[in-house]
Coordinates of C-alpha atoms and ligand atoms in Angstrom, one line a residue:
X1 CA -57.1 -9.9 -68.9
X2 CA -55.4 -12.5 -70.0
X3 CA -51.5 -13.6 -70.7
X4 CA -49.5 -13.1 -66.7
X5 CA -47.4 -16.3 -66.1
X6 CA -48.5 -18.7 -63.7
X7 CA -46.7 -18.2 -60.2
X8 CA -43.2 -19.5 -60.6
X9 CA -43.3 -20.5 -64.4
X10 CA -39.8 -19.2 -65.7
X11 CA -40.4 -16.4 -67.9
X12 CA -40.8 -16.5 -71.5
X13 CA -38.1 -13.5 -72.0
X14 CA -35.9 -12.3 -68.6
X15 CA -33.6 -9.6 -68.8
X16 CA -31.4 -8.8 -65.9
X17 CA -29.1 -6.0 -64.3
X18 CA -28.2 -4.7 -67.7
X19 CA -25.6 -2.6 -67.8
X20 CA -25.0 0.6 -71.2
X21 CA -22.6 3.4 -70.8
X22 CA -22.4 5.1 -74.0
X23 CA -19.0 7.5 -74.4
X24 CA -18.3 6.5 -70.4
X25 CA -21.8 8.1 -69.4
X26 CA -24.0 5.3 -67.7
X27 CA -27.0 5.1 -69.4
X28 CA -28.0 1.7 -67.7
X29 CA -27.6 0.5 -65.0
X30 CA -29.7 -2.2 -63.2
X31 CA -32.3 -2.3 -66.1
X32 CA -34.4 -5.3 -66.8
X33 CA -38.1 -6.5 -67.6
X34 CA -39.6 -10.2 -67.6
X35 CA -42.0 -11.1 -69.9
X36 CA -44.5 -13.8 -69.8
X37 CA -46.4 -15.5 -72.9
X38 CA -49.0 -13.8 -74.4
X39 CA -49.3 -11.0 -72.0
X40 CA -48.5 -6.8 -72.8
X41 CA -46.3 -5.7 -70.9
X42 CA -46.4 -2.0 -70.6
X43 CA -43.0 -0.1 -70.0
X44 CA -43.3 2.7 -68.5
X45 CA -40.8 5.9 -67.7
X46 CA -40.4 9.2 -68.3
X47 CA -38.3 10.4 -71.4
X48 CA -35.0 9.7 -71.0
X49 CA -35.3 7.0 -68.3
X50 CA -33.3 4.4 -70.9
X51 CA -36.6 2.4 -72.1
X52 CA -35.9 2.7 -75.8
X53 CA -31.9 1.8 -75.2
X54 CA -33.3 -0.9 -73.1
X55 CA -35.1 -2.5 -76.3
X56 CA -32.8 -1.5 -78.0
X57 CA -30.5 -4.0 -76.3
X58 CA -33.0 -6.5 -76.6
X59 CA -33.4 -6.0 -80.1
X60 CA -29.7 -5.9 -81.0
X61 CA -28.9 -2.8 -81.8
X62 CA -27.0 -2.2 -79.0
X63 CA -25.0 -4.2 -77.2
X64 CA -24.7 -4.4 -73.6
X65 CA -21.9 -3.5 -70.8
X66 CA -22.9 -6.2 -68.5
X67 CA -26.3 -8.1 -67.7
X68 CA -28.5 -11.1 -68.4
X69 CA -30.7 -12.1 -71.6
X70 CA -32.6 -15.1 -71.6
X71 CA -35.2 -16.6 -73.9
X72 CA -37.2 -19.2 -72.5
X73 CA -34.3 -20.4 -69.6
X74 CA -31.8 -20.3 -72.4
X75 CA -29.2 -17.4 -72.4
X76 CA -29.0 -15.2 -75.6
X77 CA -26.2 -13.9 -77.1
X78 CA -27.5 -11.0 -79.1
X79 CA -25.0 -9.7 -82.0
X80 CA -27.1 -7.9 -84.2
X81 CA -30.6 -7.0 -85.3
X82 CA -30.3 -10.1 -87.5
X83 CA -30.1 -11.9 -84.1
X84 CA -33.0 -11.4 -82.6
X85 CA -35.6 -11.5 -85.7
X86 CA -33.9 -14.9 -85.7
X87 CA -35.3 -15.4 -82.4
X88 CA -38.5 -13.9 -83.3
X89 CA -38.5 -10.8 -81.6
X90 CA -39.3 -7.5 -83.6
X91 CA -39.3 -3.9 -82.9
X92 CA -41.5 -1.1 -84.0
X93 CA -38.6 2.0 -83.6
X94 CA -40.0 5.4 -83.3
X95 CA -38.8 6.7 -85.9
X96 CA -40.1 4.1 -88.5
X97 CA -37.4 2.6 -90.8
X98 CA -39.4 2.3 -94.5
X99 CA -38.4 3.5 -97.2
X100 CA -40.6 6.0 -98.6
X101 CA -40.5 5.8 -102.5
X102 CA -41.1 2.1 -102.2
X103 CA -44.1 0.2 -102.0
X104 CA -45.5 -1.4 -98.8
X105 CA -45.1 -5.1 -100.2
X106 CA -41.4 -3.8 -101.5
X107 CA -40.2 -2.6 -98.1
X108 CA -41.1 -6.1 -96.7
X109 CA -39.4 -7.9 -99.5
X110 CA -36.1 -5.6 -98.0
X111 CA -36.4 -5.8 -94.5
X112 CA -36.8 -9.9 -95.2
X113 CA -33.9 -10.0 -96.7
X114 CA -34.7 -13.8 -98.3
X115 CA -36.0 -14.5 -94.8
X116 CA -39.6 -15.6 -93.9
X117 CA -40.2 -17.4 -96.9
X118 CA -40.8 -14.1 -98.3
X119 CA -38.6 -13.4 -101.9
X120 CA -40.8 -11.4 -104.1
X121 CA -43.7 -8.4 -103.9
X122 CA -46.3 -11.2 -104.3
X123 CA -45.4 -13.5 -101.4
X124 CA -44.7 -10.2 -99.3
X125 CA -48.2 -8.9 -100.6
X126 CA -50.0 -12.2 -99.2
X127 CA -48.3 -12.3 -96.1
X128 CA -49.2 -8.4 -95.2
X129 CA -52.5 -9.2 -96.2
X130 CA -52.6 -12.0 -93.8
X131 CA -51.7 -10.1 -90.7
X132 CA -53.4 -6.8 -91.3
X133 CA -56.4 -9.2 -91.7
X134 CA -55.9 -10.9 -87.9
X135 CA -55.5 -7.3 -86.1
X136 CA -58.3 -5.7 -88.2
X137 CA -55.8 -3.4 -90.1
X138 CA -56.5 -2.4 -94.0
X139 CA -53.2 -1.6 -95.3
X140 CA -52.7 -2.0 -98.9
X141 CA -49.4 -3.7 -99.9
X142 CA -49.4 -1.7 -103.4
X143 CA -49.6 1.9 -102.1
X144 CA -46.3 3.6 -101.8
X145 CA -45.1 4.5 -98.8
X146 CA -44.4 8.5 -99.2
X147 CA -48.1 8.8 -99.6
X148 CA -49.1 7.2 -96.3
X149 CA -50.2 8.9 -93.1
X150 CA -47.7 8.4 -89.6
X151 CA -50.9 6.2 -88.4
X152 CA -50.6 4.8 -91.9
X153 CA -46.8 3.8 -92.1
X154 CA -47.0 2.4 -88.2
X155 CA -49.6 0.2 -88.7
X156 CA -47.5 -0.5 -91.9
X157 CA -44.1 -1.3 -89.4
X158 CA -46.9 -3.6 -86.8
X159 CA -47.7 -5.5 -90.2
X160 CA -43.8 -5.9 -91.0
X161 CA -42.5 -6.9 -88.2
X162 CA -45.2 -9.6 -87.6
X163 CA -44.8 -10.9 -91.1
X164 CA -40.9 -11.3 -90.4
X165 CA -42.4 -14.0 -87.8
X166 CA -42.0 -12.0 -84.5
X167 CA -43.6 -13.7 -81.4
X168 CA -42.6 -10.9 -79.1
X169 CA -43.1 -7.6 -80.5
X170 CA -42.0 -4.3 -79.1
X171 CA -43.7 -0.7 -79.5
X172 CA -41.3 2.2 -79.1
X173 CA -44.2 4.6 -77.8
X174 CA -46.9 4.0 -80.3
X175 CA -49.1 6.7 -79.1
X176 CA -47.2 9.3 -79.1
X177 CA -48.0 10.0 -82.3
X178 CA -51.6 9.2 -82.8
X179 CA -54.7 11.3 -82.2
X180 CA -57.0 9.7 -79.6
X181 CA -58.7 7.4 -82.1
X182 CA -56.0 6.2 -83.9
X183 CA -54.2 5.3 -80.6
X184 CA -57.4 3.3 -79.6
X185 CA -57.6 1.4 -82.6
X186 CA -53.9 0.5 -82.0
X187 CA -54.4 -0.2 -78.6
X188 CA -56.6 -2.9 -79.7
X189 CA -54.7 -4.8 -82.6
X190 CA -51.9 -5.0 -79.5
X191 CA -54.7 -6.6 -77.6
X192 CA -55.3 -9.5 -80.4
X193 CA -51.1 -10.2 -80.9
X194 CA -51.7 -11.1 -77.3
X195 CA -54.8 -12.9 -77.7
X196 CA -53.0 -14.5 -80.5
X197 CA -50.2 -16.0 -78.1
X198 CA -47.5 -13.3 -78.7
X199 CA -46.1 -11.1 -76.3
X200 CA -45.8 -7.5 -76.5
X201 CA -43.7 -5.0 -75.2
X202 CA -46.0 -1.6 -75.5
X203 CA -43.2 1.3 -74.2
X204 CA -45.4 4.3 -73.1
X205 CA -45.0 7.1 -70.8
X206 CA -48.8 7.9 -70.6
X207 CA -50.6 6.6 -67.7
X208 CA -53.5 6.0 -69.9
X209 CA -52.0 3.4 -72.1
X210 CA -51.8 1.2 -68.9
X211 CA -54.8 0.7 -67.3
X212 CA -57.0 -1.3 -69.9
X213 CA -54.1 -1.9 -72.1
X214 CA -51.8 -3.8 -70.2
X215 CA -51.4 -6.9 -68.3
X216 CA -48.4 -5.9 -66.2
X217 CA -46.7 -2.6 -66.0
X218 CA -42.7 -2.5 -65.7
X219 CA -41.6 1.1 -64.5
X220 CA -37.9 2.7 -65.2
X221 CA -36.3 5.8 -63.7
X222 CA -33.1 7.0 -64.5
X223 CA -31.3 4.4 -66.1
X224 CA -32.9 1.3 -64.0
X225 CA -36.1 -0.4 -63.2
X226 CA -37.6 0.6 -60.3
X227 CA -40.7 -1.4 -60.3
X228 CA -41.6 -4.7 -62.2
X229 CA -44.3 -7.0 -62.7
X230 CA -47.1 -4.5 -61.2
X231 CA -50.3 -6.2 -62.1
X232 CA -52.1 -3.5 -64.5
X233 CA -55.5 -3.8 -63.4
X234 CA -54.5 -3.3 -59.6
X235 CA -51.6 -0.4 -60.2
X236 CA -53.4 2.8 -59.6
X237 CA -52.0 6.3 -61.6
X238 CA -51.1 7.6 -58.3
X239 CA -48.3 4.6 -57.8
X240 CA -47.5 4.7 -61.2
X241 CA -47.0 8.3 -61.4
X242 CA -44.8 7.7 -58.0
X243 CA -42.6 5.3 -59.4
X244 CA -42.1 6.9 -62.7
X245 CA -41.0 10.7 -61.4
X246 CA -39.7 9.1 -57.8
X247 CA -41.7 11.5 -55.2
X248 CA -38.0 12.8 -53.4
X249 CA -36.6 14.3 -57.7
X250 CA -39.9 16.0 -57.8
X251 CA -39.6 19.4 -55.7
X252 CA -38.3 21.7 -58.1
X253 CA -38.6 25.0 -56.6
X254 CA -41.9 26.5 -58.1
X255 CA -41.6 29.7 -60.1
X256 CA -42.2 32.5 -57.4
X257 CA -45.0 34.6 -58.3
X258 CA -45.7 38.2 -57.5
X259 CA -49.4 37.9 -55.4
X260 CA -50.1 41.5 -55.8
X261 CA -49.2 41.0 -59.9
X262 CA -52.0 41.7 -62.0
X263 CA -54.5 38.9 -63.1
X264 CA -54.3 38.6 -67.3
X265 CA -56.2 35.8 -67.3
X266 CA -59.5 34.8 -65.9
X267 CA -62.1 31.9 -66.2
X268 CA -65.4 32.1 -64.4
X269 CA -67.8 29.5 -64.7
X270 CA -67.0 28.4 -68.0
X271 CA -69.3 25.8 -69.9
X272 CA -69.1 24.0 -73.1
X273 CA -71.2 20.7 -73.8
X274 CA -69.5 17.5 -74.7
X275 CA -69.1 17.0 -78.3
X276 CA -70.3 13.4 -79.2
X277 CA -70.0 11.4 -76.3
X278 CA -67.0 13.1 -75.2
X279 CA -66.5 15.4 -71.5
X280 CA -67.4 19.2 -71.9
X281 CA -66.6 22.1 -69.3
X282 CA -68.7 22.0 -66.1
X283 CA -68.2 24.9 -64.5
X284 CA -64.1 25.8 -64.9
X285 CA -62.6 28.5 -63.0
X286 CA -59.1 29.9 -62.8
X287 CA -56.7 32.8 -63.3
X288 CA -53.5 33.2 -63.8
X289 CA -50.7 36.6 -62.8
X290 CA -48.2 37.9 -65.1
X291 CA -45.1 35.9 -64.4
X292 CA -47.0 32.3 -63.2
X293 CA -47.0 29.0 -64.6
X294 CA -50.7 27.7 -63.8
X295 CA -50.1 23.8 -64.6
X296 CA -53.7 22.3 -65.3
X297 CA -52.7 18.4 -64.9
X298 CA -55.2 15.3 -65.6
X299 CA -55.5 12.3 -67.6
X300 CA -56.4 13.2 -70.9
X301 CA -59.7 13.1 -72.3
X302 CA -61.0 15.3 -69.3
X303 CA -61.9 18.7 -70.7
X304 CA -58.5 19.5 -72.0
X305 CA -59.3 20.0 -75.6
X306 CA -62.5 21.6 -75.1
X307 CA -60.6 24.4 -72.6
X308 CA -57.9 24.8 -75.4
X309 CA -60.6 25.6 -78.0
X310 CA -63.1 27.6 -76.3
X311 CA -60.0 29.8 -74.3
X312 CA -58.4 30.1 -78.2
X313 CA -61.4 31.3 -80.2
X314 CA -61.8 28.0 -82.0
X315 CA -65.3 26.8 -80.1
X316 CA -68.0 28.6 -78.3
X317 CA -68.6 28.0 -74.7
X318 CA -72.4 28.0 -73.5
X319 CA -71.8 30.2 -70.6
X320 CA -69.4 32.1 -68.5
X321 CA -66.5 34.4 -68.8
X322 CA -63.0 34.4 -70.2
X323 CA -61.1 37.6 -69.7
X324 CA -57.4 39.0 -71.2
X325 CA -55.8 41.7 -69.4
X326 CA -59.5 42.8 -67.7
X327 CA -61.7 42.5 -72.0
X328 CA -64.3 40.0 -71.7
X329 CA -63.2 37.7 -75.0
X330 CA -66.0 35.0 -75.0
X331 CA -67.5 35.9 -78.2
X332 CA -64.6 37.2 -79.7
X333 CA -63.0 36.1 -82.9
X334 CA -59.9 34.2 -83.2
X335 CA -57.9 37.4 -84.0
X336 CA -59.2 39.5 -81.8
X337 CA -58.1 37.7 -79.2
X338 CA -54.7 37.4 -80.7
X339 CA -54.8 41.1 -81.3
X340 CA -55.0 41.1 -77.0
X341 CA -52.0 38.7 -76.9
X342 CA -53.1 35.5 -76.5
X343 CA -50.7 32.9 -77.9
X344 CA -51.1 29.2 -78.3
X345 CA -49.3 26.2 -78.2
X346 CA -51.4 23.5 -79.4
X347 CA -51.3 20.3 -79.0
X348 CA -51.5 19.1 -82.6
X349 CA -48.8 21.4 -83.7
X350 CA -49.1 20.5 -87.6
X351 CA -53.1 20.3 -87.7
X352 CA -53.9 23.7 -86.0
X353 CA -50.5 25.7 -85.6
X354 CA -48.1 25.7 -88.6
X355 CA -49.7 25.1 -92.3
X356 CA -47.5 22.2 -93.6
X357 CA -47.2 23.1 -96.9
X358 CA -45.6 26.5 -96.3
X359 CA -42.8 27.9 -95.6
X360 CA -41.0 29.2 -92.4
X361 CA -41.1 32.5 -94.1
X362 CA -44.9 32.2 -94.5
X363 CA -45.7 30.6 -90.9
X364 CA -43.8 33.3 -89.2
X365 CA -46.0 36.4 -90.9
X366 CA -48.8 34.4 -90.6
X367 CA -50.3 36.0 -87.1
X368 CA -48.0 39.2 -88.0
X369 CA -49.9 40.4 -91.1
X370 CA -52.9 41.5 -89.9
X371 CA -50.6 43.7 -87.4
X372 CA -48.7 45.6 -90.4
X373 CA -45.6 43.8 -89.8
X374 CA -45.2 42.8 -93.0
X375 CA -46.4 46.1 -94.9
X376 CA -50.4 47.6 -94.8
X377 CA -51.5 47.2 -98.7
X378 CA -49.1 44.3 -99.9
X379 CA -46.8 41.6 -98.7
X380 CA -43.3 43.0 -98.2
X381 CA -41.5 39.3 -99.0
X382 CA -38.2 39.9 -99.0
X383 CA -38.6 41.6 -94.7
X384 CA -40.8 38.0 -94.7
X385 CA -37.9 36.2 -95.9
X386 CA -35.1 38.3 -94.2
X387 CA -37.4 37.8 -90.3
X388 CA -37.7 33.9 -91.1
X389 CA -33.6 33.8 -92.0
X390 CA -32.8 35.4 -88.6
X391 CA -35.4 33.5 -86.3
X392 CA -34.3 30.4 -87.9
X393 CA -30.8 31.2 -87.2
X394 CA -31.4 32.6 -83.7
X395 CA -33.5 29.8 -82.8
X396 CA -31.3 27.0 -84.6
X397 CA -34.3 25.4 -86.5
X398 CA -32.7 22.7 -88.5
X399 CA -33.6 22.1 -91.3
X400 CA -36.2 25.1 -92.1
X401 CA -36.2 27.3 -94.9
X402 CA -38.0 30.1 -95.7
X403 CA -39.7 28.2 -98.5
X404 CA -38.8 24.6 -97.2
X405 CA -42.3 23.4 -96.6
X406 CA -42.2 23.1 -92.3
X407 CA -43.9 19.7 -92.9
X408 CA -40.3 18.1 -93.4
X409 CA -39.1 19.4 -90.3
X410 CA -38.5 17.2 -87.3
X411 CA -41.1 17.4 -84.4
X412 CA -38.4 19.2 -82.4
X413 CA -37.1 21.8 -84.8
X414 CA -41.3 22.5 -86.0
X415 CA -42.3 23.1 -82.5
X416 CA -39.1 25.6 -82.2
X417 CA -40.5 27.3 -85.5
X418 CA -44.1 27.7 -83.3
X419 CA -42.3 29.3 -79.9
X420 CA -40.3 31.7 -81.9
X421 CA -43.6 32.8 -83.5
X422 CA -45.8 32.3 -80.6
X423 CA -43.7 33.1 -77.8
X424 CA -42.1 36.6 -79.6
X425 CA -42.0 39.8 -77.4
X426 CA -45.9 40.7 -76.8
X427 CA -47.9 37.8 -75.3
X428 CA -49.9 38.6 -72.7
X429 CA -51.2 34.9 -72.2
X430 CA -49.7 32.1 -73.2
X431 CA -51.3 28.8 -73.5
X432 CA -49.3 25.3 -74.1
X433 CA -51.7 22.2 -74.7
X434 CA -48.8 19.0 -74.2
X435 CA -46.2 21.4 -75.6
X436 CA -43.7 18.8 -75.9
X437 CA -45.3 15.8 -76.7
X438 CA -43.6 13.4 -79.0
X439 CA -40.5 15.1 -78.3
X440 CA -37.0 14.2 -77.7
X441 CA -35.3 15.3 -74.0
X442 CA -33.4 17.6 -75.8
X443 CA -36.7 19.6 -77.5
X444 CA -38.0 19.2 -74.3
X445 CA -35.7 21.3 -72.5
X446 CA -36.0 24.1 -75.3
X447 CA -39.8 24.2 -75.1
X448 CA -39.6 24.4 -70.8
X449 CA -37.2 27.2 -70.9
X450 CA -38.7 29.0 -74.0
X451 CA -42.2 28.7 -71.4
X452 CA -40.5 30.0 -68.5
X453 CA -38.7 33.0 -70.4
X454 CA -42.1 33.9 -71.6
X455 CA -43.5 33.7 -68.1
X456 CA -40.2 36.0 -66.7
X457 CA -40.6 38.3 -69.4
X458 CA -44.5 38.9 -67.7
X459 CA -46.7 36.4 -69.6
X460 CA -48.8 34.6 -67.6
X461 CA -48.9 31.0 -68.6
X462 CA -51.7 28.0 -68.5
X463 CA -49.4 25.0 -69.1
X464 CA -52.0 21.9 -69.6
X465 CA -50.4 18.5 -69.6
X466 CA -50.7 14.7 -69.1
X467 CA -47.1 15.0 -67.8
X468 CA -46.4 14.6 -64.3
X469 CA -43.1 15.7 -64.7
X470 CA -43.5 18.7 -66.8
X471 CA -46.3 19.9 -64.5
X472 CA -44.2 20.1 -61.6
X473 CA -41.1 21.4 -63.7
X474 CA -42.9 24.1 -64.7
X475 CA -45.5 25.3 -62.2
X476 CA -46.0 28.1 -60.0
X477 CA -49.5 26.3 -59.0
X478 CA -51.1 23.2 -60.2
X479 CA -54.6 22.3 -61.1
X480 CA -55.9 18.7 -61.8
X481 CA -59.0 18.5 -64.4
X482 CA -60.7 15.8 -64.2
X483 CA -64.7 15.3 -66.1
X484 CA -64.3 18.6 -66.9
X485 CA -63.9 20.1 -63.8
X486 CA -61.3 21.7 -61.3
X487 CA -60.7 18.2 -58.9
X488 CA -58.8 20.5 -57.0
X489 CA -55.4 22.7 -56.3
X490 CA -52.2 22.3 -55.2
X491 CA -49.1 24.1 -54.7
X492 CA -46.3 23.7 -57.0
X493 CA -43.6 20.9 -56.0
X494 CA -46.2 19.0 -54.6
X495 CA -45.9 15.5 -54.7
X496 CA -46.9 13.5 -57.7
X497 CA -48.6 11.2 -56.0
X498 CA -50.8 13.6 -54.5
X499 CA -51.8 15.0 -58.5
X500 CA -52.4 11.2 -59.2
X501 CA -54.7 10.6 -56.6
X502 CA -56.5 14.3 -57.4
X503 CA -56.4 13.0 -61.2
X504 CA -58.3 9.7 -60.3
X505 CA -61.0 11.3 -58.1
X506 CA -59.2 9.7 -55.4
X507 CA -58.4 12.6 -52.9
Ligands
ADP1 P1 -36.4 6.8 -73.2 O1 -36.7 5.9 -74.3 O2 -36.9 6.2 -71.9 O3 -37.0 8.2 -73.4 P2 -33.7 6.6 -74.0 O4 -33.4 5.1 -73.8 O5 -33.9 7.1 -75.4 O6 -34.8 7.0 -73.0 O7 -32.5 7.5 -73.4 C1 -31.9 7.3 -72.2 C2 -30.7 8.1 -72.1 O8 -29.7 7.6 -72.9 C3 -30.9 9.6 -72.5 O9 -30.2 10.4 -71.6 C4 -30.3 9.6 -73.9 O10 -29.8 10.9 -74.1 C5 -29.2 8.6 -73.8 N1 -28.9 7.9 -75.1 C6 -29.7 7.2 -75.8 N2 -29.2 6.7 -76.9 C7 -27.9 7.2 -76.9 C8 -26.8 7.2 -77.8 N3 -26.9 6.4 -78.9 N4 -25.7 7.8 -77.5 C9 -25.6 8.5 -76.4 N5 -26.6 8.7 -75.5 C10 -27.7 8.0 -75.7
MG2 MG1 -37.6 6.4 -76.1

């Protein structure tokens, strides 16, 4: 690792005891991060813990209450966006700003604004070309926008905002959106901006973006920093996971669970081989009461996936036994098992739970048609259309339709579209694979109490996440996966520390 300041070198960027109330509500309040040349600073916090509003600030898009900016000793007076690119700082938002019926090249030539020496598609072509080139990107400065893919259009925003000359770039949680791969091949290109003497500012709130990522690790909590400068390499998950949920906010009472309820589901010994390299089941085995949150915690990467796809019909396990409600379901199809009320949450909501391209009228019959719901010898549409009108109106899913195609819905409003489907009167099991992931605290809270009706209503639940926080929110008992097996169990409201240390092998 390279990039961390010498001892007592000033930093390159410093930001102090910043201060943001928005509408009299403190959002800030004693945030800051130093940054040293050519490091990656991680930035770490739950959601909500004021990490984008922080950048934000930095960035010029907000302006702060009170605090200290400085660039290189010298203090900054931020009064816009226009400000800081000035000073050559850039941010990747979350929500990326291109527009989508313009080219790649043309959405540089607008965001320069005359700037940059860039005027016209050709010099904007070039200089895209340029960077992609030094972080081993292909992105095509002639392809419109509206036909890219999110990895697509972010490596698209990295390229931007590098061309516009930024020497300290910010990342507004980069992985949340990617699939394993892509968030590798990111990781990477962050790694050569650093090699390449920028700093960046990579704002995560997975554990896993930090080790072998990052340089130093910054951690906020409710509005202020809580721990800075932690070197990377040394900070264990454990710590991390301490400072980022606080070990005295994290009791929630657990869900208290009938013991004499009956078991609906069961794992016994349940095996599946890696798939290409990657971890496989060794031997998993759990169950889970009506009414209980099982919380399955663990880095991920550790079995997760292949648990989701053997327990949901979608890949064959070598050996063992899965049962629903007491019928041994190993072999059985997809809709069988459906049939005995299993419903998923997955963790890819658009690749393997709502079809894109449809509507909310069509996603909602889809698992009800086989049932009859919908009429035995044709479709009845207008009941399809009348049942998606009401759910979308009872569930307050903006912006669906019943022919609207769900692929233009925000994350938050398609994952309510998936709990009103999956999470409808008659599961037995229920089981959520990073159910809010990529979500805003407000989806957050709608996903959480949507799991723990379910779970009152006699579901029993198997909530597997990377979140700490949601784990313990949520759980009645915990488990912690790690190389495909059970590391071990705890209680729920355990302390996350003690899950971090299970999730590293380290207990
Ligand atoms: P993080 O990026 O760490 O998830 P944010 O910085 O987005 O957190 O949000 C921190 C808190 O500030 C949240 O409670 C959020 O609701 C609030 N907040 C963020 N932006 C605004 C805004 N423009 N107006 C009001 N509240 C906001
Ligand atoms: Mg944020």
């Amino acid at each position: 690792m390279t990039g961390a300041a010498p001892e007592g070198a000033p930093p390159l960027l410093s930001m102090r005891g910043i201060v943001k109330r928005f509408d009299g509500r403190v959002v800030l309040d004693g945030a800051g991060l130093d940054l040293a040349a050519g490091e990656v600073h991680a930035l770490l916090g739950e959601n909500g813990a004021g990490k984008s509003t922080l950048m934000n600030v930095l960035t010029g898009v907000y302006r702060a209450d009170a605090g200290d900016l400085r660039l290189g000793g010298q203090r900054l007076q931020m009064r816009g966006p226009r400000d800081a690119i000035a000073a050559g700082i850039g941010m990747v938002h979350q929500h990326f700003r291109l527009v989508p019926r313009f080219t790649v090249a043309e959405n540089l030539v607008l965001a320069a604004a005359g700037r940059a020496g860039i005027r016209n598609r050709s010099t904007a072509a070039r200089r895209l070309e340029e960077v992609a080139t030094g972080l081993g990107f292909a992105v095509d400065p002639d392809a419109e926008v509206a036909g890219l893919s999110v990895a697509e259009r972010q490596r698209v925003e990295v390229c931007k905002v590098l061309a516009l000359g930024a020497r300290i770039v910010v990342l507004d949680e980069p992985t949340a959106v990617l699939a394993d791969a892509e968030a590798a091949s990111l990781l990477a290109a962050v790694r050569r901006m650093a090699d390449d003497g920028r700093s960046v500012i990579l704002i995560t709130h997975r554990l896993r973006d930090v080790a072998g990522h990052s340089d130093r690790v910054t951690v906020m909590r409710g509005g202020a920093t809580v721990a800075a400068n932690l070197p990377a390499r040394d900070a264990t998950t454990a710590e991390l996971a301490r400072w980022m949920v606080g070990d005295a906010g994290v009791s929630p009472t657990p869900r208290r669970v009938d013991p004499s309820g009956p078991v609906r589901l069961a794992i016994r010994g349940l095996r599946v081989p890696g798939e290409g390299g990657g971890v496989g089941l060794e031997g998993i085995d759990l169950a889970v009461r009506g009414g209980e949150i099982l919380g399955v915690a663990g880095v991920g990467g550790n079995g997760q996936q292949p648990l989701v796809d053997v327990l949901t019909g979608l890949a064959p396990a070598t050996g063992g036994v899965v049962e629903l409600d007491g019928c041994a379901v190993v072999t059985a199809s997809v809709a069988q098992r459906r049939d005995l009320g299993l419903r998923v949450i997955p963790a890819s909501r658009m690749a393997s739970g709502l079809v894109g391209a449809l509507g909310a009228a069509a996603n909602l019959a889809l698992t009800r048609v086989r049932g009859g719901d919908f009429g035995h010898f044709w479709l009845d549409r207008r009941r399809m259309r009348e049942f998606s009108e009401a759910t979308i109106a009872s569930h307050a899913i903006h912006g669906a339709g019943a022919d609207r195609p769900v692929r233009l819905l925000s994350g938050g409003n398609a994952q309510k579209l998936l709990l009103a489907r999956e999470l409808a009167p008659g599961a037995a099991v229920v089981v959520a694979h990073s159910p809010t992931r990529g979500l805003d605290i407000q989806a957050c809270g709608l996903v959480h109490g949507a799991l723990r009706r379910a779970a009152d209503a006699g579901a029993a639940c198997l909530l597997i996440s990377e979140d700490i926080e949601e784990i313990l929110a949520l759980s009645s008992r915990i488990l912690v996966m790690s190389r495909g097996r059970i590391a071990g169990e705890l209680p729920g409201g355990s302390p996350a520390s003690r899950i971090g240390a299970l999730m590293l092998g380290h207990a």
